Coordinates of C-alpha atoms and ligand atoms in Angstrom, one line a residue:
Chain A
M5 CA -20.2 31.6 9.0
T6 CA -23.7 31.1 10.4
D7 CA -25.6 27.9 9.7
H8 CA -27.7 29.9 7.4
E9 CA -24.7 31.2 5.4
L10 CA -23.2 27.8 5.2
Q11 CA -26.5 26.4 4.0
L12 CA -26.7 29.1 1.3
K13 CA -23.2 28.1 0.2
S14 CA -24.3 24.5 -0.2
F15 CA -26.4 25.5 -3.2
A16 CA -23.4 27.0 -5.0
L17 CA -21.4 23.9 -4.2
R18 CA -24.1 21.6 -5.5
R19 CA -24.3 23.7 -8.7
A20 CA -20.5 23.7 -9.1
M21 CA -20.5 19.9 -8.7
L22 CA -23.2 19.3 -11.2
N23 CA -21.5 21.6 -13.7
L24 CA -18.2 19.9 -13.4
I25 CA -19.8 16.4 -13.7
V26 CA -21.4 17.5 -16.9
G27 CA -18.1 19.0 -18.1
A28 CA -16.3 15.8 -17.2
G29 CA -19.0 13.6 -18.9
A30 CA -18.7 11.3 -15.8
G31 CA -19.2 11.5 -12.1
H32 CA -20.9 10.3 -9.0
T33 CA -23.9 12.5 -8.8
G34 CA -26.1 10.9 -6.2
G35 CA -23.5 10.2 -3.6
G36 CA -21.9 13.6 -4.2
L37 CA -25.1 15.4 -3.4
S38 CA -25.7 13.2 -0.3
C39 CA -22.3 14.1 1.2
M40 CA -22.1 17.7 0.2
D41 CA -23.4 19.1 3.4
I42 CA -21.0 17.0 5.4
L43 CA -18.0 18.3 3.3
N44 CA -19.3 21.8 3.5
V45 CA -19.4 21.7 7.3
L46 CA -16.0 19.9 7.5
Y47 CA -14.1 22.3 5.3
N48 CA -15.7 25.5 6.4
R49 CA -16.1 24.9 10.1
I50 CA -14.3 21.8 11.5
L51 CA -11.0 21.1 9.8
N52 CA -8.1 23.4 10.7
V53 CA -6.8 23.2 7.1
S54 CA -6.5 26.0 4.6
P55 CA -4.5 26.4 1.3
Q56 CA -1.9 28.3 3.3
T57 CA -1.5 25.8 6.1
F58 CA -1.9 22.6 4.2
G59 CA 1.8 21.7 4.7
D60 CA 1.5 22.1 8.5
P61 CA 2.1 18.7 10.1
H62 CA -0.4 19.7 12.8
R63 CA -3.3 20.2 10.4
D64 CA -6.4 18.0 10.8
R65 CA -6.5 15.2 8.3
Y66 CA -9.5 14.3 6.1
V67 CA -9.3 11.1 3.9
Q68 CA -12.3 10.5 1.6
S69 CA -12.7 6.8 1.7
K70 CA -15.7 6.9 -0.6
G71 CA -13.3 8.4 -3.2
H72 CA -15.8 8.1 -6.1
C73 CA -17.5 11.2 -4.8
V74 CA -14.5 13.3 -5.6
E75 CA -16.6 15.8 -7.5
A76 CA -18.1 17.0 -4.3
L77 CA -14.7 17.3 -2.8
Y78 CA -13.3 19.2 -5.8
A79 CA -16.2 21.7 -5.6
V80 CA -15.5 22.3 -1.9
L81 CA -11.7 22.5 -2.2
A82 CA -12.1 25.0 -5.1
D83 CA -14.5 27.1 -3.1
R84 CA -12.0 27.0 -0.2
G85 CA -9.3 28.4 -2.6
F86 CA -7.1 25.3 -2.7
F87 CA -7.0 25.7 -6.5
P88 CA -8.7 28.0 -9.1
A89 CA -12.3 27.1 -9.8
S90 CA -11.4 27.2 -13.5
D91 CA -9.5 23.9 -12.9
L92 CA -12.8 22.2 -12.5
A93 CA -13.4 22.5 -16.2
T94 CA -10.6 19.9 -16.8
V95 CA -11.9 17.1 -14.6
C96 CA -11.5 13.8 -16.3
H97 CA -9.8 15.4 -19.3
Y98 CA -6.7 14.2 -21.0
Q99 CA -3.5 15.1 -19.0
S100 CA -5.5 16.7 -16.2
H101 CA -4.6 15.6 -12.7
Y102 CA -8.2 16.1 -11.8
V103 CA -9.1 12.4 -12.4
G104 CA -12.3 10.7 -11.2
H105 CA -11.0 9.9 -7.7
P106 CA -8.9 11.9 -5.2
T107 CA -5.1 12.0 -5.7
R108 CA -2.4 13.9 -3.9
H109 CA -1.6 15.8 -7.1
I110 CA -4.5 18.0 -6.1
P111 CA -3.9 20.6 -3.5
G112 CA -5.8 19.7 -0.3
V113 CA -6.0 16.0 -1.0
E114 CA -4.3 13.8 1.7
M115 CA -4.3 10.4 0.1
N116 CA -5.2 8.7 -3.1
T117 CA -8.5 6.8 -2.7
G118 CA -11.1 5.3 -4.9
A119 CA -10.9 1.6 -4.2
L120 CA -13.4 1.3 -1.4
G121 CA -12.4 0.1 2.1
H122 CA -9.1 1.9 2.3
G123 CA -9.8 5.1 4.1
L124 CA -10.4 3.9 7.6
P125 CA -7.2 1.8 7.9
I126 CA -5.2 4.8 6.6
C127 CA -6.8 7.1 9.1
I128 CA -5.9 4.7 11.9
G129 CA -2.3 5.1 10.9
M130 CA -2.7 8.8 10.9
A131 CA -4.4 8.9 14.2
L132 CA -1.7 6.7 15.7
A133 CA 0.9 9.0 14.4
A134 CA -0.8 11.9 16.1
K135 CA -0.9 10.0 19.4
M136 CA 2.8 9.0 19.1
D137 CA 3.7 12.7 18.5
A138 CA 1.4 13.9 21.2
A139 CA -0.1 16.1 18.5
S140 CA -3.6 17.5 18.8
Y141 CA -4.8 17.1 15.2
R142 CA -7.9 15.1 14.5
V143 CA -8.5 12.6 11.7
F144 CA -11.7 12.2 9.7
T145 CA -12.8 9.8 7.0
L146 CA -16.0 9.6 5.0
L147 CA -17.5 6.1 4.3
G148 CA -20.4 4.9 2.1
D149 CA -22.9 2.5 3.5
G150 CA -22.4 0.1 0.6
E151 CA -18.6 0.4 1.2
L152 CA -19.1 -1.1 4.6
A153 CA -19.4 -4.5 3.0
E154 CA -15.6 -4.3 2.5
G155 CA -14.0 -6.4 5.3
S156 CA -11.1 -4.0 5.7
N157 CA -13.5 -1.6 7.4
W158 CA -14.2 -4.1 10.1
E159 CA -10.5 -4.9 10.6
A160 CA -10.0 -1.2 11.1
G161 CA -13.1 -1.0 13.4
L162 CA -11.3 -3.4 15.8
A163 CA -8.0 -1.6 15.6
A164 CA -9.4 1.9 16.2
A165 CA -11.2 0.8 19.3
H166 CA -8.2 -1.3 20.5
Y167 CA -6.0 1.7 20.3
R168 CA -8.7 4.0 21.8
L169 CA -8.3 6.5 19.0
D170 CA -10.5 9.3 20.3
N171 CA -8.9 11.6 17.7
L172 CA -10.5 9.7 14.9
A173 CA -14.0 10.2 13.5
A174 CA -15.5 8.0 10.8
I175 CA -18.5 9.6 9.1
L176 CA -20.9 7.3 7.4
D177 CA -22.8 8.9 4.5
H178 CA -25.9 6.8 5.3
N179 CA -27.9 7.3 2.1
T180 CA -29.0 3.6 2.1
L181 CA -28.3 3.2 -1.6
Q182 CA -25.4 1.9 -3.6
I183 CA -24.9 1.1 -7.3
S184 CA -27.3 -1.7 -7.7
G185 CA -30.0 -0.5 -5.4
H186 CA -30.8 -0.5 -1.7
T187 CA -28.0 -1.5 0.6
R188 CA -30.5 -3.6 2.6
D189 CA -31.1 -5.7 -0.6
V190 CA -27.5 -5.9 -1.9
M191 CA -25.9 -6.8 1.5
S192 CA -27.8 -5.8 4.6
N193 CA -25.6 -4.2 7.3
E194 CA -28.1 -2.9 9.9
P195 CA -28.2 -2.3 12.8
L196 CA -25.1 -0.2 12.2
D197 CA -25.3 1.7 15.5
E198 CA -25.3 -1.5 17.5
K199 CA -22.6 -3.0 15.4
W200 CA -20.2 -0.1 15.8
R201 CA -21.0 0.3 19.4
A202 CA -20.3 -3.4 19.9
F203 CA -17.0 -2.8 18.1
G204 CA -16.1 -0.3 20.8
W205 CA -16.9 3.0 19.1
E206 CA -19.0 5.9 20.3
V207 CA -21.9 6.1 17.9
R208 CA -23.7 9.3 17.0
S209 CA -26.7 9.2 14.7
I210 CA -27.6 12.5 13.1
N211 CA -29.4 14.1 10.2
G212 CA -26.6 14.5 7.7
H213 CA -28.2 17.6 6.1
D214 CA -28.7 19.5 9.3
Y215 CA -25.9 22.0 9.9
A216 CA -26.4 22.2 13.6
E217 CA -26.4 18.5 14.1
L218 CA -23.4 18.0 11.8
T219 CA -21.5 20.7 13.6
E220 CA -22.3 19.2 17.0
A221 CA -21.4 15.7 16.0
L222 CA -18.2 16.7 14.3
T223 CA -17.0 18.9 17.1
A224 CA -18.0 17.2 20.4
P225 CA -15.0 15.4 21.9
S226 CA -15.2 11.7 22.2
E227 CA -16.4 10.3 25.5
S228 CA -14.2 7.9 27.4
G229 CA -11.5 7.7 24.8
K230 CA -13.4 5.9 22.0
P231 CA -13.3 6.6 18.3
V232 CA -16.4 8.2 17.0
F233 CA -18.7 6.7 14.4
I234 CA -21.1 9.3 13.0
I235 CA -24.1 7.8 11.2
A236 CA -25.1 10.8 9.0
N237 CA -28.5 9.9 7.7
T238 CA -28.7 11.4 4.2
V239 CA -30.6 11.4 1.0
K240 CA -28.8 10.2 -2.1
G241 CA -29.3 12.9 -4.7
K242 CA -30.2 15.5 -2.1
G243 CA -31.4 18.8 -3.4
V244 CA -32.5 17.8 -6.9
S245 CA -36.0 16.3 -6.8
F246 CA -35.7 13.8 -9.6
M247 CA -32.4 12.5 -8.3
E248 CA -33.4 12.0 -4.7
N249 CA -33.4 8.4 -3.7
V250 CA -33.1 7.1 -7.2
A251 CA -30.3 4.5 -7.5
K252 CA -29.5 5.2 -11.2
W253 CA -28.2 8.6 -10.2
H254 CA -25.3 7.0 -8.5
H255 CA -23.2 7.7 -11.5
G256 CA -25.8 9.3 -13.7
V257 CA -24.6 12.3 -15.7
P258 CA -27.4 14.8 -16.3
S259 CA -28.3 15.7 -19.9
D260 CA -28.4 19.4 -20.8
A261 CA -32.1 19.6 -20.0
E262 CA -31.7 17.7 -16.7
L263 CA -28.8 20.0 -15.7
K264 CA -30.9 23.0 -16.5
Q265 CA -33.8 21.7 -14.4
A266 CA -31.4 20.7 -11.5
L267 CA -29.8 24.2 -11.5
A268 CA -33.1 25.9 -11.6
E269 CA -34.3 23.8 -8.6
L270 CA -31.2 24.7 -6.7
D271 CA -31.6 28.4 -7.5
A272 CA -35.2 28.2 -6.3
S273 CA -34.4 26.5 -3.1
E274 CA -31.6 29.0 -2.5
A275 CA -33.9 31.9 -3.1
A276 CA -36.5 30.4 -0.7
L277 CA -33.8 29.9 2.0
K278 CA -32.7 33.5 1.6
E279 CA -36.3 34.6 2.0
A280 CA -36.7 32.5 5.1
K281 CA -33.9 34.4 6.9
Chain B
M28 CA 9.0 -28.5 17.6
S29 CA 9.3 -29.4 14.0
A30 CA 12.2 -31.6 12.8
P31 CA 15.3 -29.7 11.9
A32 CA 15.1 -28.5 8.3
P33 CA 17.5 -30.3 5.9
S34 CA 20.5 -28.2 5.0
L35 CA 20.5 -26.1 1.9
F36 CA 24.1 -27.3 1.3
T37 CA 25.4 -30.7 0.4
P38 CA 28.7 -31.7 2.0
A39 CA 30.4 -30.9 -1.4
A40 CA 28.8 -27.5 -1.4
K41 CA 29.9 -26.9 2.2
A42 CA 33.4 -27.9 1.3
T43 CA 33.4 -25.5 -1.6
A44 CA 32.1 -22.7 0.6
E45 CA 34.9 -23.4 3.0
K46 CA 37.5 -23.3 0.2
L47 CA 36.2 -19.9 -0.8
G48 CA 36.6 -18.8 2.8
L49 CA 32.9 -18.0 3.2
K50 CA 31.6 -17.7 6.8
M51 CA 28.1 -18.8 7.8
G52 CA 26.1 -15.9 9.1
R53 CA 22.6 -15.7 10.5
A54 CA 19.2 -15.6 8.8
N55 CA 18.7 -12.4 6.8
L56 CA 15.5 -12.0 8.7
E57 CA 17.5 -11.8 12.0
E58 CA 19.9 -9.3 10.4
F59 CA 16.9 -7.2 9.4
A60 CA 15.3 -7.2 12.8
A61 CA 18.6 -6.4 14.6
T62 CA 19.3 -3.6 12.1
L63 CA 15.8 -2.1 12.4
E64 CA 16.0 -2.2 16.2
E65 CA 19.4 -0.4 16.1
L66 CA 18.1 2.3 13.7
A67 CA 14.9 2.7 15.7
K68 CA 16.8 3.3 18.9
A69 CA 18.5 6.2 17.3
N70 CA 15.5 7.4 15.5
P71 CA 12.2 7.6 17.5
N72 CA 10.3 8.3 14.3
I73 CA 10.8 4.7 13.1
V74 CA 7.7 2.5 13.7
A75 CA 7.3 -1.2 13.0
V76 CA 3.8 -2.5 12.2
T77 CA 3.1 -6.2 12.7
S78 CA 0.2 -8.5 12.0
D79 CA 0.7 -11.1 14.7
S80 CA 4.1 -11.4 13.0
R81 CA 6.3 -10.1 15.7
G82 CA 7.8 -13.5 16.5
S83 CA 8.1 -14.6 12.8
G84 CA 9.7 -11.2 12.1
K85 CA 12.2 -11.6 14.9
L86 CA 10.9 -8.4 16.3
A87 CA 10.1 -9.5 19.8
P88 CA 13.3 -7.9 21.2
F89 CA 12.4 -4.7 19.2
G90 CA 8.9 -4.7 20.8
K91 CA 10.4 -5.2 24.3
A92 CA 13.0 -2.5 23.8
L93 CA 10.8 0.0 22.0
P94 CA 7.2 -0.6 22.9
G95 CA 6.2 2.8 21.8
Q96 CA 7.5 2.2 18.3
I97 CA 5.7 -0.9 17.4
V98 CA 2.1 -1.2 16.4
E99 CA 0.3 -4.6 16.4
V100 CA -2.7 -4.8 14.1
G101 CA -3.7 -8.4 14.7
I102 CA -4.1 -10.9 11.8
A103 CA -5.3 -8.2 9.4
E104 CA -2.8 -7.6 6.6
Q105 CA -5.0 -5.2 4.7
N106 CA -5.2 -3.1 7.8
L107 CA -1.5 -3.5 8.3
V108 CA -0.6 -1.9 5.0
G109 CA -3.3 0.9 5.3
I110 CA -2.0 1.8 8.8
T111 CA 1.6 1.6 7.6
A112 CA 0.7 4.1 4.8
G113 CA -1.2 6.4 7.2
L114 CA 1.7 6.5 9.6
A115 CA 4.1 7.3 6.7
A116 CA 1.7 10.1 5.5
C117 CA 1.9 11.7 8.9
G118 CA 5.7 11.8 9.0
K119 CA 6.6 8.4 10.5
K120 CA 9.1 6.1 9.0
S121 CA 7.0 3.1 9.0
F122 CA 7.9 -0.5 8.3
G123 CA 5.0 -2.9 7.7
V124 CA 6.3 -6.4 8.5
S125 CA 4.3 -9.5 7.5
P126 CA 4.9 -12.8 5.8
S127 CA 5.5 -12.0 2.1
C128 CA 2.9 -14.6 1.0
F129 CA 0.1 -12.7 2.8
L130 CA 1.5 -9.2 2.6
T131 CA 1.8 -9.2 -1.2
A132 CA -1.4 -11.1 -2.0
R133 CA -4.0 -10.2 0.6
S134 CA -3.0 -6.6 0.8
L135 CA -1.8 -6.1 -2.8
E136 CA -4.5 -3.4 -3.4
Q137 CA -3.3 -1.5 -0.3
I138 CA 0.3 -1.7 -1.5
K139 CA -0.7 -0.4 -4.9
N140 CA -3.0 2.4 -3.8
D141 CA -2.2 3.4 -0.2
V142 CA 1.6 3.1 -0.5
C143 CA 2.7 3.3 -4.1
Y144 CA 0.0 5.5 -5.8
S145 CA -0.3 7.8 -2.7
D146 CA 3.6 7.9 -2.8
V147 CA 4.3 7.7 0.9
P148 CA 7.7 6.8 2.2
A149 CA 6.6 3.5 3.8
V150 CA 8.7 0.3 3.8
L151 CA 7.0 -3.0 3.3
V152 CA 9.0 -6.0 4.6
G153 CA 8.0 -9.4 3.3
I154 CA 9.3 -11.9 5.8
S155 CA 9.8 -15.7 5.4
S156 CA 9.6 -15.1 1.7
G157 CA 9.9 -17.4 -1.2
T158 CA 9.8 -21.0 0.0
S159 CA 11.2 -20.2 3.5
Y160 CA 8.1 -21.8 5.0
G161 CA 8.9 -24.9 2.9
A162 CA 6.7 -27.8 3.8
L163 CA 3.9 -25.6 5.0
G164 CA 2.9 -25.5 1.4
T165 CA 1.8 -23.1 -1.2
T166 CA -0.4 -20.9 1.0
H167 CA 2.8 -19.9 2.8
H168 CA 5.0 -19.5 -0.2
S169 CA 5.6 -16.2 -2.0
L170 CA 6.6 -17.1 -5.5
H171 CA 4.3 -14.4 -7.0
D172 CA 5.5 -11.4 -4.9
L173 CA 8.1 -10.0 -7.3
A174 CA 5.9 -10.5 -10.3
V175 CA 2.9 -8.6 -8.9
L176 CA 5.1 -5.9 -7.3
R177 CA 7.1 -5.3 -10.5
A178 CA 3.8 -4.5 -12.2
I179 CA 3.2 -1.7 -9.8
N180 CA 4.6 1.8 -10.4
N181 CA 6.7 3.6 -7.8
L182 CA 8.2 0.8 -5.8
T183 CA 11.8 -0.2 -5.2
I184 CA 12.0 -3.9 -4.8
I185 CA 15.0 -5.4 -3.0
V186 CA 15.9 -9.1 -2.4
P187 CA 19.0 -9.3 -0.3
A188 CA 21.3 -12.2 -0.7
D189 CA 23.2 -12.2 2.7
N190 CA 23.4 -10.4 6.0
F191 CA 25.5 -7.6 4.5
E192 CA 22.9 -6.9 1.8
S193 CA 20.1 -7.3 4.3
R194 CA 21.6 -4.7 6.6
Q195 CA 22.4 -2.3 3.7
A196 CA 18.9 -2.7 2.3
I197 CA 17.3 -1.7 5.6
L198 CA 19.7 1.3 5.9
A199 CA 18.8 2.4 2.4
A200 CA 15.0 1.8 3.0
A201 CA 15.1 3.8 6.2
K202 CA 16.5 6.8 4.3
A203 CA 14.3 6.4 1.2
T204 CA 11.7 9.1 0.5
K205 CA 9.7 6.7 -1.8
P206 CA 8.1 3.3 -1.2
V207 CA 10.4 0.3 -0.8
F208 CA 9.7 -3.4 -0.5
V209 CA 12.3 -5.7 0.9
R210 CA 12.1 -9.5 1.2
F211 CA 13.9 -11.7 3.7
G212 CA 14.2 -15.5 4.1
K213 CA 14.6 -17.6 7.2
A214 CA 17.6 -19.7 6.4
A215 CA 21.1 -18.9 7.8
M216 CA 23.2 -17.4 5.0
Y217 CA 26.8 -17.5 4.1
G218 CA 28.4 -14.0 3.9
L219 CA 29.2 -13.2 0.3
H220 CA 30.8 -9.8 0.4
K221 CA 34.1 -8.2 1.2
P222 CA 33.9 -5.7 4.0
D223 CA 34.6 -2.8 1.7
T224 CA 31.8 -3.6 -0.7
K225 CA 29.6 -0.7 -1.7
F226 CA 25.8 -1.2 -1.7
E227 CA 23.5 1.0 -3.6
A228 CA 19.9 0.2 -4.3
G229 CA 19.5 -0.3 -8.0
K230 CA 23.1 -1.3 -8.6
A231 CA 24.1 -5.0 -8.9
I232 CA 27.1 -6.3 -7.2
T233 CA 29.6 -8.4 -9.1
L234 CA 30.7 -11.2 -6.9
R235 CA 32.9 -13.0 -9.4
E236 CA 34.2 -12.0 -12.8
G237 CA 34.0 -14.5 -15.7
D238 CA 33.0 -14.5 -19.4
D239 CA 31.8 -18.0 -20.2
V240 CA 28.5 -17.9 -18.4
A241 CA 26.8 -15.3 -16.3
F242 CA 24.8 -16.2 -13.2
I243 CA 22.4 -13.3 -12.6
A244 CA 20.8 -14.1 -9.2
N245 CA 19.2 -12.7 -6.1
G246 CA 18.2 -13.5 -2.6
E247 CA 18.9 -16.8 -1.1
T248 CA 19.9 -18.4 -4.4
V249 CA 23.0 -16.2 -4.9
I250 CA 25.2 -18.4 -2.7
H251 CA 24.4 -21.4 -4.9
A252 CA 25.5 -19.5 -8.0
V253 CA 28.7 -18.5 -6.2
L254 CA 29.3 -22.1 -5.3
A255 CA 28.5 -23.3 -8.8
A256 CA 30.9 -20.7 -10.2
A257 CA 33.7 -22.2 -8.1
H258 CA 32.7 -25.7 -9.1
L259 CA 32.7 -24.7 -12.8
A260 CA 36.1 -23.0 -12.5
E261 CA 37.6 -26.4 -11.5
R262 CA 36.3 -27.6 -14.9
G263 CA 37.8 -24.6 -16.7
I264 CA 34.6 -22.7 -17.1
Q265 CA 34.7 -19.1 -15.9
A266 CA 31.3 -17.9 -14.5
R267 CA 30.4 -14.3 -13.7
V268 CA 28.2 -13.9 -10.7
L269 CA 26.0 -10.9 -10.2
S270 CA 23.9 -10.3 -7.1
V271 CA 21.0 -8.3 -8.5
H272 CA 19.6 -7.4 -5.1
T273 CA 17.4 -4.8 -6.6
V274 CA 14.8 -6.2 -9.0
K275 CA 13.3 -2.8 -9.7
P276 CA 14.8 -0.6 -10.8
L277 CA 16.9 -3.2 -12.6
D278 CA 20.6 -2.5 -13.1
T279 CA 20.3 -2.7 -16.9
E280 CA 23.9 -1.8 -17.5
A281 CA 25.3 -4.6 -15.4
V282 CA 22.8 -7.0 -17.0
L283 CA 23.7 -5.9 -20.6
N284 CA 27.4 -6.1 -19.9
A285 CA 27.0 -9.6 -18.6
G286 CA 24.9 -10.5 -21.7
R287 CA 27.4 -9.0 -24.1
E288 CA 30.6 -10.3 -22.5
C289 CA 29.5 -13.8 -21.6
R290 CA 28.6 -16.7 -23.9
A291 CA 25.4 -17.6 -22.0
V292 CA 23.2 -16.1 -19.3
I293 CA 21.4 -18.0 -16.5
T294 CA 19.2 -16.2 -14.1
V295 CA 18.4 -17.7 -10.7
E296 CA 15.7 -16.8 -8.2
E297 CA 13.5 -18.1 -5.5
H298 CA 10.4 -17.2 -7.4
M299 CA 8.0 -18.5 -10.0
V300 CA 9.8 -18.4 -13.4
H301 CA 7.1 -15.9 -14.6
G302 CA 7.4 -12.3 -13.8
G303 CA 10.5 -12.2 -11.6
L304 CA 14.1 -11.4 -12.0
G305 CA 14.5 -13.8 -15.0
E306 CA 11.9 -12.2 -17.1
A307 CA 13.2 -8.7 -16.2
V308 CA 16.6 -9.7 -17.3
A309 CA 15.3 -11.4 -20.5
S310 CA 13.4 -8.2 -21.3
A311 CA 16.4 -6.0 -20.8
L312 CA 18.6 -8.2 -23.0
L313 CA 16.1 -8.6 -25.8
H314 CA 15.3 -4.9 -25.9
A315 CA 19.0 -4.2 -26.4
G316 CA 19.3 -6.9 -29.0
V317 CA 21.5 -9.2 -26.9
C318 CA 20.5 -12.7 -27.7
K319 CA 22.6 -15.3 -25.9
P320 CA 21.8 -18.9 -24.8
F321 CA 19.5 -18.2 -21.8
R322 CA 17.8 -20.0 -19.0
I323 CA 15.6 -18.9 -16.2
V324 CA 16.1 -21.1 -13.1
G325 CA 13.4 -20.7 -10.6
I326 CA 10.2 -22.5 -9.5
P327 CA 8.4 -23.7 -12.5
D328 CA 4.7 -23.1 -13.2
E329 CA 3.4 -26.2 -11.4
E330 CA 2.2 -27.0 -8.0
T331 CA 5.4 -26.7 -6.0
V332 CA 6.9 -29.9 -4.9
P333 CA 6.2 -30.5 -1.2
G334 CA 9.2 -30.3 1.1
A335 CA 11.5 -28.0 3.0
Q336 CA 13.1 -25.1 1.3
A337 CA 16.2 -27.2 0.8
D338 CA 14.2 -30.0 -0.8
I339 CA 12.5 -27.5 -3.1
F340 CA 15.8 -25.9 -4.1
R341 CA 17.3 -29.4 -4.9
H342 CA 14.2 -30.5 -6.8
Y343 CA 14.4 -27.5 -9.1
G344 CA 18.2 -27.4 -9.5
I345 CA 18.9 -24.4 -7.3
T346 CA 22.1 -25.9 -5.9
M347 CA 25.7 -25.8 -6.7
E348 CA 25.4 -29.1 -8.6
G349 CA 22.2 -28.2 -10.3
L350 CA 23.4 -24.8 -11.5
S351 CA 26.7 -26.2 -12.7
D352 CA 24.9 -28.8 -14.7
T353 CA 22.6 -26.2 -16.2
A354 CA 25.6 -24.0 -17.2
T355 CA 27.5 -26.9 -18.7
K356 CA 24.6 -28.0 -20.8
L357 CA 23.8 -24.5 -22.0
L358 CA 27.4 -23.9 -23.0
N359 CA 27.6 -27.2 -24.8
K360 CA 24.4 -26.7 -26.8
Ligands
TPP420 C1 -13.0 -2.0 -3.9 C2 -14.0 -1.3 -4.8 N1 -15.0 -2.1 -5.3 C3 -15.9 -1.6 -6.2 C4 -15.9 -0.2 -6.5 C5 -16.9 0.4 -7.5 N2 -17.8 1.2 -6.8 C6 -17.7 2.6 -6.8 S1 -18.9 3.3 -6.0 C7 -19.6 1.9 -5.5 C8 -20.9 1.9 -4.7 C9 -20.6 2.6 -3.4 O1 -21.8 2.6 -2.6 P1 -21.8 3.4 -1.3 O2 -20.6 3.1 -0.5 O3 -23.1 3.2 -0.6 O4 -21.5 4.9 -1.8 P2 -22.5 6.1 -2.1 O5 -23.9 5.5 -2.2 O6 -22.5 7.0 -0.9 O7 -22.1 6.7 -3.3 C10 -19.0 0.8 -6.1 C11 -19.3 -0.6 -6.0 C12 -14.8 0.5 -5.9 N3 -14.7 1.8 -6.2 N4 -14.0 0.0 -5.1

């Protein structure tokens, strides 16, 4: 798929995500929209996983540490054919395994996450297992910038560098917002590039909505055996004007009218992009 | 060097052990480490994960012999459990080894989510458990571990009593396809089992038959129940002794049989009296309508008395003499 085709797909994915959030009556709208392009590139271009090969021990591993944005993951996995899109109508419903955070009950999900600060340590175990087996698969995780306040990330930051896990990439969805507002006001964590570099990682700062930059950052092999920390600068609520950079959309569920407007905006942007080709 | 720890056994207890023909073995922790090393030599897929706990876990020889099968994470117990889970998710048989006090408190959320909820076949090994660290104080005691772990779904919890049970627990854990927690103390333990004993996780082992009182015990307290039973027999009281090495799933059948067939039930554990083996047994008995005179012997809900493990056991009556006394009083009530 070309960048243009992938970008066009992102509109359908965003619409699917908003629809399922409304159907669920709950969800993480802002952070889902901010990481959708990252997931789109990962699952459609980078990860060697598919519904057919998901059981292959040599598959790439993706663990979504910011598990609350499971709705974006559900939309991408359904689009990749891991399960029927009709399943998305059951998210958060009684007796549906599609709960509000990732679980291994769902085809395509590697680990149960949702408590923040767990993904990176798990991925270190996975990357170490790959090294021990001399296997070539890569391991990816997605972190939130608010999530970085969890100390376990920094424990893991030391360990990944110590073990020179060049098969590991941590992607930061750097949307600069968390539940209560700006991360810089809640608990400042900048300069993140210098911090992770000082921890012994190779740091790449990119535009997290740019398909070429995402592809390059997620593909390029690590220099000098270091794990890779990708600071993907994103916009929380990306793609829906009234949700962009507004903290309350962290877990805001659109009303019928808001959904209609959001879908219309996405339709219009999609049409404009088609034109642009 | 610290002063030698006082013995867990009084001269009278030692004499009773000798009369019973019991032989002193090594620490369960040492048995664990030797067994794991033996298994890992035969199975390169076994990986030990330590948090600056290689020495405390007696795994230094393991590390020397199998440097490619041990992962050091530094003093970072949350990371230890996450990494152990990630290794297990990618096909390794991983053993996360850390003092039980830290492992089951600092990294409880990782145990709950990364291991149990994610359902990976990792083994968590709580070393120097209970009051093994004695006079180091409450920071280093794990008297909460069974209670918190019992409240987590999808975890087999094993508390071996002697070297035999320790070895068997590790053999079982190495084969398990589900999460397992095993807890080991530091004190040298008497061997309690005949060589032909069968060990199965989830099945209690009857060490002595009797129908006056049942001692339902686990871990390093079992020997004291065995000695107390011998002591009581000299006074005409027949005590049954069960080693309930697996706290979860509990061998309800063995517990109910003991409750139905004996006049009184006493549970014994190196754990807070809340939430451990005692309350598990009480719940099983009550649900089945078996109401006998009952005591939970363990560490009471107070700041634990300072002292070595032996001092603590004596203080709270986890000795041959103390348990005999509890049994006599309960039966005479
Ligand atoms: C350990 C833990 N604490 C708290 C929460 C509740 N929580 C869910 S999302 C969130 C904010 C996350 O912010 P950030 O990491 O920046 O994610 P994003 O903005 O990308 O959605 C919080 C506090 C949690 N899921 N886990």
